């Protein structure tokens, strides 16, 4: 039976000759169209061999070829509605950019720029000058440097300061973060020799002092990022480490991870030191990310003493790790917003979402529900629930923010069907399933997401109900 059905699947030339294909033949390059037809016909053959029911009419095959062409023509990297409630979602691109940063990218991409050209002298300049002053102004550092991410910043700093020598780290700070990024392996790549001190839960100043010798090049403190230890714990502060560093004549480096530039305790978020506080506490150099709590583009920022940062600016690795002009433009625009804290919290989406009050989130959920209910068919039932959001991105692992959730029900469809259909919609929508409910967290849905969210919900309803809405 399968062989008989397989013989009914037309050849490529026959499909090309169909009258219904004329418009596609006229509007698509022949190689692209041939590839789409072959792909569709092969999928039909696979389906037949598996025993699945297949519609082999001209209308259906042409429709499948249309869909295939659309998918081939669509960009792989697409905008997604983040309904997960994870503000700094690594898999969804971490921090969305402020409007100012987006405009800066547009300007930098349209033509030439003074990326590495000194307009005052008419001679070659350095790309880092565009943000160094801002980083120093906002952190209190003497000098600064930026590379393409914080892992690169850590490797560059360790290679400059401790290659072939010892770097002392608390055993409780030998963390692994997303993508199997492990501090011990990063140190190995940098050429620094890892010296572990203390226990997993407790490290004391005496542990560092006992390990310091003539081979010691660096005392390193690492932000624990995406986990927290509670209970019987002890750690050595940056202030204590700086005293030991001065006594031994070795610098103190802090890998601050997310990199916070404003005191979030004023907004009810405690426990995250600012980069300025680390430097004021005696750290000689601090590295941190640009696309986490800072709310900018992917970047690794190095801030510290001038004599410590200077060798990094001359290091051979720097060219391989440098930032491109578009990210640099976005970072400069983001840093400029921090000159006015109120404006930064208002205009940088990550800060705005993290500091939003539960009452404001609830009111916004009501407005979104009202808008969606007016636009969507009756088959779509939307219900409001209370819930919690998280920071994500290896930041503030214990933080749970009260939020408002929208539960989506569509006819008799299962939550798994709803989740899959929305994820594959024209504007992909990513939410979460909890207790057999498909939920969208309003905190992480941006205003410009709403038209796409509405359209994708309508598409999903039509798909899952067969148009009977």
Coordinates of C-alpha atoms in Angstrom, one line a residue, residues 31-443:
X31 CA 17.4 27.1 -7.2
X32 CA 15.5 28.3 -4.1
X33 CA 12.2 27.0 -5.5
X34 CA 13.6 23.7 -6.5
X35 CA 15.1 23.2 -3.0
X36 CA 11.7 24.0 -1.4
X37 CA 9.8 21.5 -3.7
X38 CA 12.4 18.7 -3.1
X39 CA 12.1 19.3 0.7
X40 CA 8.3 19.1 0.6
X41 CA 8.2 16.0 -1.6
X42 CA 10.8 14.2 0.6
X43 CA 8.8 15.0 3.8
X44 CA 5.7 13.5 2.1
X45 CA 7.7 10.4 1.3
X46 CA 8.9 10.1 4.8
X47 CA 5.3 10.5 6.1
X48 CA 3.9 7.9 3.8
X49 CA 6.6 5.4 4.8
X50 CA 5.8 6.0 8.5
X51 CA 2.1 5.2 7.8
X52 CA 0.9 8.7 8.3
X53 CA -2.1 10.0 6.2
X54 CA -1.0 12.5 3.6
X55 CA -3.0 14.9 1.3
X56 CA -1.3 14.7 -2.2
X57 CA -3.5 17.2 -4.0
X58 CA -2.0 20.0 -6.0
X59 CA -3.6 22.6 -3.7
X60 CA -2.0 21.0 -0.6
X61 CA 1.5 20.5 -2.2
X62 CA 1.6 24.1 -3.5
X63 CA 0.5 25.3 0.0
X64 CA 3.3 23.3 1.6
X65 CA 5.8 24.7 -0.9
X66 CA 4.6 28.2 0.0
X67 CA 5.1 27.5 3.7
X68 CA 8.6 26.0 3.0
X69 CA 9.6 29.1 1.0
X70 CA 8.4 31.4 3.8
X71 CA 10.4 29.4 6.4
X72 CA 13.5 29.5 4.2
X73 CA 13.2 33.2 3.6
X74 CA 12.5 34.1 7.3
X75 CA 15.5 35.1 9.4
X76 CA 16.7 32.6 11.9
X77 CA 17.2 35.2 14.6
X78 CA 13.8 36.6 15.4
X79 CA 12.0 38.7 17.9
X80 CA 10.3 36.7 20.7
X81 CA 7.7 37.7 23.3
X82 CA 9.2 36.9 26.7
X83 CA 6.3 35.8 28.9
X84 CA 8.5 33.6 31.2
X85 CA 8.9 36.2 33.9
X86 CA 12.7 35.8 33.7
X87 CA 13.9 39.4 33.2
X88 CA 17.5 38.6 32.1
X89 CA 16.7 35.5 30.1
X90 CA 20.0 34.2 28.6
X91 CA 18.3 32.0 26.0
X92 CA 16.2 34.9 24.8
X93 CA 19.1 37.4 24.4
X94 CA 19.4 38.7 28.0
X95 CA 18.7 42.4 28.4
X96 CA 16.6 44.2 25.8
X97 CA 18.1 47.6 24.9
X98 CA 16.9 51.0 25.7
X99 CA 15.6 53.2 22.9
X100 CA 18.7 55.4 23.1
X101 CA 20.9 52.4 22.6
X102 CA 18.8 51.2 19.6
X103 CA 19.1 54.6 18.0
X104 CA 22.9 54.6 18.6
X105 CA 23.2 51.3 16.8
X106 CA 21.2 52.7 13.9
X107 CA 23.4 55.8 13.6
X108 CA 26.6 53.8 13.8
X109 CA 25.5 51.2 11.2
X110 CA 24.4 53.7 8.5
X111 CA 27.8 55.0 7.5
X112 CA 31.4 55.6 8.6
X113 CA 32.3 56.7 12.1
X114 CA 35.3 57.9 14.2
X115 CA 35.6 54.4 15.7
X116 CA 39.4 54.5 15.7
X117 CA 40.1 58.0 14.4
X118 CA 41.0 60.9 16.6
X119 CA 39.0 63.9 15.2
X120 CA 41.0 66.5 17.1
X121 CA 44.5 65.3 16.0
X122 CA 43.5 63.7 12.7
X123 CA 45.5 60.6 13.7
X124 CA 44.6 57.0 14.5
X125 CA 42.7 56.7 17.8
X126 CA 41.4 53.9 20.0
X127 CA 37.9 52.5 20.1
X128 CA 37.9 52.2 23.8
X129 CA 38.1 56.0 24.4
X130 CA 34.4 56.3 23.5
X131 CA 33.3 54.6 26.8
X132 CA 36.3 54.7 29.1
X133 CA 35.5 58.1 30.5
X134 CA 31.9 57.1 31.2
X135 CA 32.9 53.9 32.9
X136 CA 35.4 55.8 35.1
X137 CA 32.8 58.4 35.9
X138 CA 30.2 55.9 36.9
X139 CA 32.4 53.5 38.9
X140 CA 35.1 55.8 40.4
X141 CA 37.8 53.8 38.5
X142 CA 41.1 55.4 37.2
X143 CA 41.0 53.5 33.9
X144 CA 38.7 51.2 32.0
X145 CA 38.6 48.8 29.1
X146 CA 35.8 46.9 27.3
X147 CA 35.9 43.6 25.5
X148 CA 33.1 41.4 24.0
X149 CA 31.9 39.7 27.2
X150 CA 32.8 39.2 30.8
X151 CA 34.4 35.8 30.2
X152 CA 36.8 37.6 27.9
X153 CA 37.3 40.3 30.5
X154 CA 38.3 37.7 33.1
X155 CA 40.6 35.8 30.7
X156 CA 42.3 39.1 29.6
X157 CA 42.8 40.3 33.2
X158 CA 44.1 37.0 34.5
X159 CA 46.5 36.6 31.5
X160 CA 47.8 40.1 32.1
X161 CA 48.1 39.9 35.9
X162 CA 48.8 36.2 36.7
X163 CA 50.0 34.2 33.7
X164 CA 52.4 31.6 35.0
X165 CA 51.9 32.5 38.6
X166 CA 49.4 31.8 41.4
X167 CA 45.9 33.3 41.8
X168 CA 44.3 32.6 45.1
X169 CA 40.5 32.0 45.1
X170 CA 38.1 30.8 47.8
X171 CA 36.9 27.3 47.2
X172 CA 33.3 28.5 47.6
X173 CA 33.7 30.9 44.7
X174 CA 34.8 28.3 42.0
X175 CA 31.5 28.6 40.3
X176 CA 30.1 27.3 37.0
X177 CA 27.5 29.4 35.2
X178 CA 25.5 28.9 32.0
X179 CA 27.2 27.2 29.1
X180 CA 29.6 25.2 31.3
X181 CA 31.6 28.4 32.0
X182 CA 33.8 27.3 35.0
X183 CA 36.2 29.6 36.8
X184 CA 38.9 26.9 37.2
X185 CA 38.8 26.2 33.4
X186 CA 38.9 29.9 32.6
X187 CA 41.9 30.3 34.9
X188 CA 43.6 27.4 33.1
X189 CA 43.1 29.0 29.7
X190 CA 44.6 32.3 31.0
X191 CA 47.8 30.6 32.2
X192 CA 47.2 31.4 35.8
X193 CA 47.7 28.7 38.5
X194 CA 44.7 28.2 40.6
X195 CA 45.2 28.1 44.4
X196 CA 42.1 27.1 46.3
X197 CA 41.7 28.2 49.9
X198 CA 39.1 27.6 52.6
X199 CA 36.1 25.2 52.5
X200 CA 33.1 25.2 50.3
X201 CA 30.9 27.1 52.8
X202 CA 33.5 29.0 54.9
X203 CA 36.7 30.9 54.0
X204 CA 38.6 33.1 56.4
X205 CA 41.3 35.7 56.1
X206 CA 43.8 33.3 57.7
X207 CA 43.2 30.9 54.7
X208 CA 44.4 33.5 52.2
X209 CA 47.4 34.6 54.4
X210 CA 48.5 31.0 54.7
X211 CA 48.5 30.6 50.9
X212 CA 50.3 33.8 50.0
X213 CA 54.0 33.3 48.9
X214 CA 56.5 34.6 46.4
X215 CA 54.6 32.9 43.5
X216 CA 51.3 34.7 44.3
X217 CA 50.3 37.2 41.7
X218 CA 46.7 37.9 42.5
X219 CA 43.9 37.6 45.0
X220 CA 40.7 36.9 43.2
X221 CA 37.1 37.2 44.5
X222 CA 34.3 35.8 42.3
X223 CA 30.6 36.8 42.5
X224 CA 28.7 33.5 43.0
X225 CA 26.4 34.6 40.2
X226 CA 23.5 32.1 39.8
X227 CA 23.6 30.4 43.2
X228 CA 23.7 31.4 46.9
X229 CA 24.9 29.7 50.0
X230 CA 22.8 30.0 53.2
X231 CA 23.3 28.7 56.7
X232 CA 26.7 28.3 58.3
X233 CA 28.8 30.3 55.9
X234 CA 31.7 32.8 56.0
X235 CA 33.5 34.8 53.4
X236 CA 36.2 37.3 53.3
X237 CA 35.2 40.8 52.2
X238 CA 36.9 42.9 49.5
X239 CA 38.0 45.3 52.2
X240 CA 39.7 42.5 54.1
X241 CA 41.3 41.2 50.9
X242 CA 42.6 44.6 50.0
X243 CA 44.4 44.9 53.3
X244 CA 46.1 41.5 52.7
X245 CA 46.9 42.5 49.1
X246 CA 48.6 45.7 50.1
X247 CA 50.6 43.8 52.8
X248 CA 51.8 41.2 50.3
X249 CA 52.1 43.7 47.4
X250 CA 49.7 41.8 45.1
X251 CA 46.6 43.2 43.5
X252 CA 43.0 42.2 44.3
X253 CA 40.6 41.4 41.4
X254 CA 36.9 41.0 41.6
X255 CA 34.8 39.2 39.0
X256 CA 31.5 41.0 39.8
X257 CA 29.5 39.0 37.3
X258 CA 26.3 40.9 36.5
X259 CA 27.8 44.3 37.2
X260 CA 25.5 46.6 39.1
X261 CA 26.0 50.4 38.7
X262 CA 23.2 51.7 41.0
X263 CA 22.2 50.8 44.5
X264 CA 19.2 48.6 44.0
X265 CA 18.4 48.5 47.7
X266 CA 16.6 51.8 47.3
X267 CA 14.1 49.8 45.1
X268 CA 13.7 46.9 47.5
X269 CA 16.4 44.7 46.0
X270 CA 19.1 44.1 48.5
X271 CA 22.4 42.2 48.5
X272 CA 23.9 43.3 45.2
X273 CA 27.1 45.4 45.7
X274 CA 27.8 48.1 43.1
X275 CA 31.0 48.2 41.1
X276 CA 31.8 51.5 42.7
X277 CA 31.5 49.9 46.1
X278 CA 34.0 47.1 45.2
X279 CA 36.5 49.7 44.0
X280 CA 36.0 51.9 47.0
X281 CA 36.5 48.9 49.2
X282 CA 39.9 48.4 47.8
X283 CA 39.6 46.2 44.8
X284 CA 42.3 47.0 42.2
X285 CA 40.3 45.8 39.2
X286 CA 36.7 44.7 38.7
X287 CA 35.3 42.9 35.7
X288 CA 31.5 42.7 34.9
X289 CA 29.0 42.1 32.2
X290 CA 27.2 44.7 30.0
X291 CA 24.1 42.8 29.2
X292 CA 22.9 41.7 32.6
X293 CA 22.0 44.0 35.4
X294 CA 23.6 46.9 33.5
X295 CA 20.9 46.5 30.9
X296 CA 23.1 47.1 27.8
X297 CA 24.6 45.1 25.0
X298 CA 26.9 42.1 25.4
X299 CA 30.2 43.4 26.8
X300 CA 32.9 42.7 29.3
X301 CA 33.9 45.8 31.2
X302 CA 37.2 46.1 33.1
X303 CA 37.5 49.0 35.6
X304 CA 40.3 49.7 38.0
X305 CA 43.7 51.2 38.7
X306 CA 45.5 52.8 35.8
X307 CA 48.7 50.8 36.3
X308 CA 46.6 47.6 36.5
X309 CA 44.5 48.2 33.4
X310 CA 47.4 49.6 31.2
X311 CA 49.0 46.2 30.5
X312 CA 45.6 44.8 29.4
X313 CA 45.4 47.6 26.8
X314 CA 48.7 46.3 25.3
X315 CA 48.0 42.6 25.6
X316 CA 48.0 40.5 22.4
X317 CA 44.7 38.9 23.3
X318 CA 42.9 42.3 23.2
X319 CA 42.4 42.4 19.4
X320 CA 40.8 38.9 19.5
X321 CA 38.4 40.0 22.3
X322 CA 37.5 43.5 21.2
X323 CA 34.0 44.9 20.8
X324 CA 32.5 45.7 17.5
X325 CA 31.3 49.3 16.7
X326 CA 27.6 48.5 17.0
X327 CA 27.9 47.0 20.5
X328 CA 30.2 49.9 21.5
X329 CA 27.6 52.4 20.3
X330 CA 24.9 50.7 22.3
X331 CA 27.1 50.5 25.4
X332 CA 28.0 54.2 25.2
X333 CA 24.3 55.2 24.9
X334 CA 23.4 52.9 27.9
X335 CA 26.1 54.3 30.1
X336 CA 25.1 57.8 29.4
X337 CA 21.6 57.0 30.8
X338 CA 23.2 56.2 34.1
X339 CA 24.3 59.8 34.6
X340 CA 20.7 60.3 35.8
X341 CA 19.6 57.4 37.9
X342 CA 15.9 58.2 37.6
X343 CA 16.2 58.2 33.8
X344 CA 18.2 55.0 33.9
X345 CA 15.5 53.2 35.9
X346 CA 12.8 54.6 33.6
X347 CA 14.5 54.1 30.2
X348 CA 16.6 50.9 30.6
X349 CA 14.1 48.0 30.2
X350 CA 15.9 45.6 32.5
X351 CA 16.0 48.1 35.4
X352 CA 12.4 49.1 34.6
X353 CA 11.2 45.5 34.8
X354 CA 13.2 44.7 37.9
X355 CA 12.0 47.7 39.9
X356 CA 8.3 47.7 38.8
X357 CA 6.0 47.6 41.8
X358 CA 3.5 44.7 42.1
X359 CA 0.6 47.1 42.0
X360 CA 1.8 48.7 38.8
X361 CA 2.3 45.2 37.2
X362 CA -1.2 44.3 38.2
X363 CA -2.7 47.4 36.7
X364 CA -0.7 46.8 33.5
X365 CA -2.0 43.2 33.4
X366 CA -5.6 44.5 33.6
X367 CA -4.9 46.8 30.6
X368 CA -3.4 44.0 28.6
X369 CA -6.2 41.7 29.4
X370 CA -8.7 44.3 28.3
X371 CA -7.0 44.8 25.0
X372 CA -6.6 41.1 24.3
X373 CA -10.2 40.2 25.2
X374 CA -11.5 42.9 22.7
X375 CA -9.4 41.5 19.9
X376 CA -9.4 37.8 20.4
X377 CA -12.2 35.2 19.6
X378 CA -14.3 33.7 22.3
X379 CA -12.4 30.4 22.1
X380 CA -9.5 32.2 23.8
X381 CA -10.1 32.4 27.6
X382 CA -7.7 34.6 29.6
X383 CA -7.5 34.5 33.4
X384 CA -5.4 36.6 35.8
X385 CA -3.3 35.0 38.5
X386 CA -0.7 36.1 41.1
X387 CA 2.8 34.7 40.7
X388 CA 6.5 35.5 41.0
X389 CA 9.2 36.7 38.5
X390 CA 12.9 36.2 38.8
X391 CA 16.0 38.2 37.7
X392 CA 17.8 35.5 35.7
X393 CA 21.1 35.9 33.9
X394 CA 23.1 34.7 36.9
X395 CA 21.8 37.7 38.8
X396 CA 20.1 37.9 42.2
X397 CA 19.4 34.1 42.5
X398 CA 17.2 34.5 45.6
X399 CA 15.1 37.4 44.3
X400 CA 11.4 36.6 43.8
X401 CA 9.3 39.5 42.6
X402 CA 5.5 39.4 43.0
X403 CA 3.9 39.6 39.6
X404 CA 0.7 39.1 37.6
X405 CA 0.2 36.1 35.3
X406 CA -2.2 35.6 32.4
X407 CA -3.4 32.1 32.0
X408 CA -4.2 31.2 28.3
X409 CA -6.9 28.6 27.6
X410 CA -8.0 27.8 24.0
X411 CA -11.0 25.5 23.5
X412 CA -10.1 21.9 24.4
X413 CA -6.4 22.3 23.5
X414 CA -3.9 21.0 26.1
X415 CA -1.4 23.3 27.7
X416 CA 1.3 21.5 25.7
X417 CA -0.5 22.2 22.4
X418 CA -0.9 25.9 23.3
X419 CA 2.7 26.2 24.3
X420 CA 4.0 24.6 21.1
X421 CA 1.7 26.6 18.8
X422 CA 2.5 29.9 20.4
X423 CA 6.2 29.1 20.3
X424 CA 5.9 28.4 16.6
X425 CA 3.6 31.4 15.7
X426 CA 4.6 34.2 13.4
X427 CA 5.8 36.2 16.4
X428 CA 7.0 33.4 18.8
X429 CA 5.6 33.7 22.3
X430 CA 7.5 31.9 25.1
X431 CA 5.7 31.4 28.4
X432 CA 5.8 28.8 31.2
X433 CA 3.7 25.8 32.2
X434 CA 2.9 25.5 35.9
X435 CA 0.4 23.1 37.5
X436 CA -1.1 22.3 34.1
X437 CA -1.6 26.0 33.2
X438 CA 0.0 27.9 30.4
X439 CA 1.0 31.2 31.8
X440 CA 2.4 34.5 30.5
X441 CA 4.2 36.8 33.0
X442 CA 3.2 40.4 32.4
X443 CA 6.4 41.8 34.0

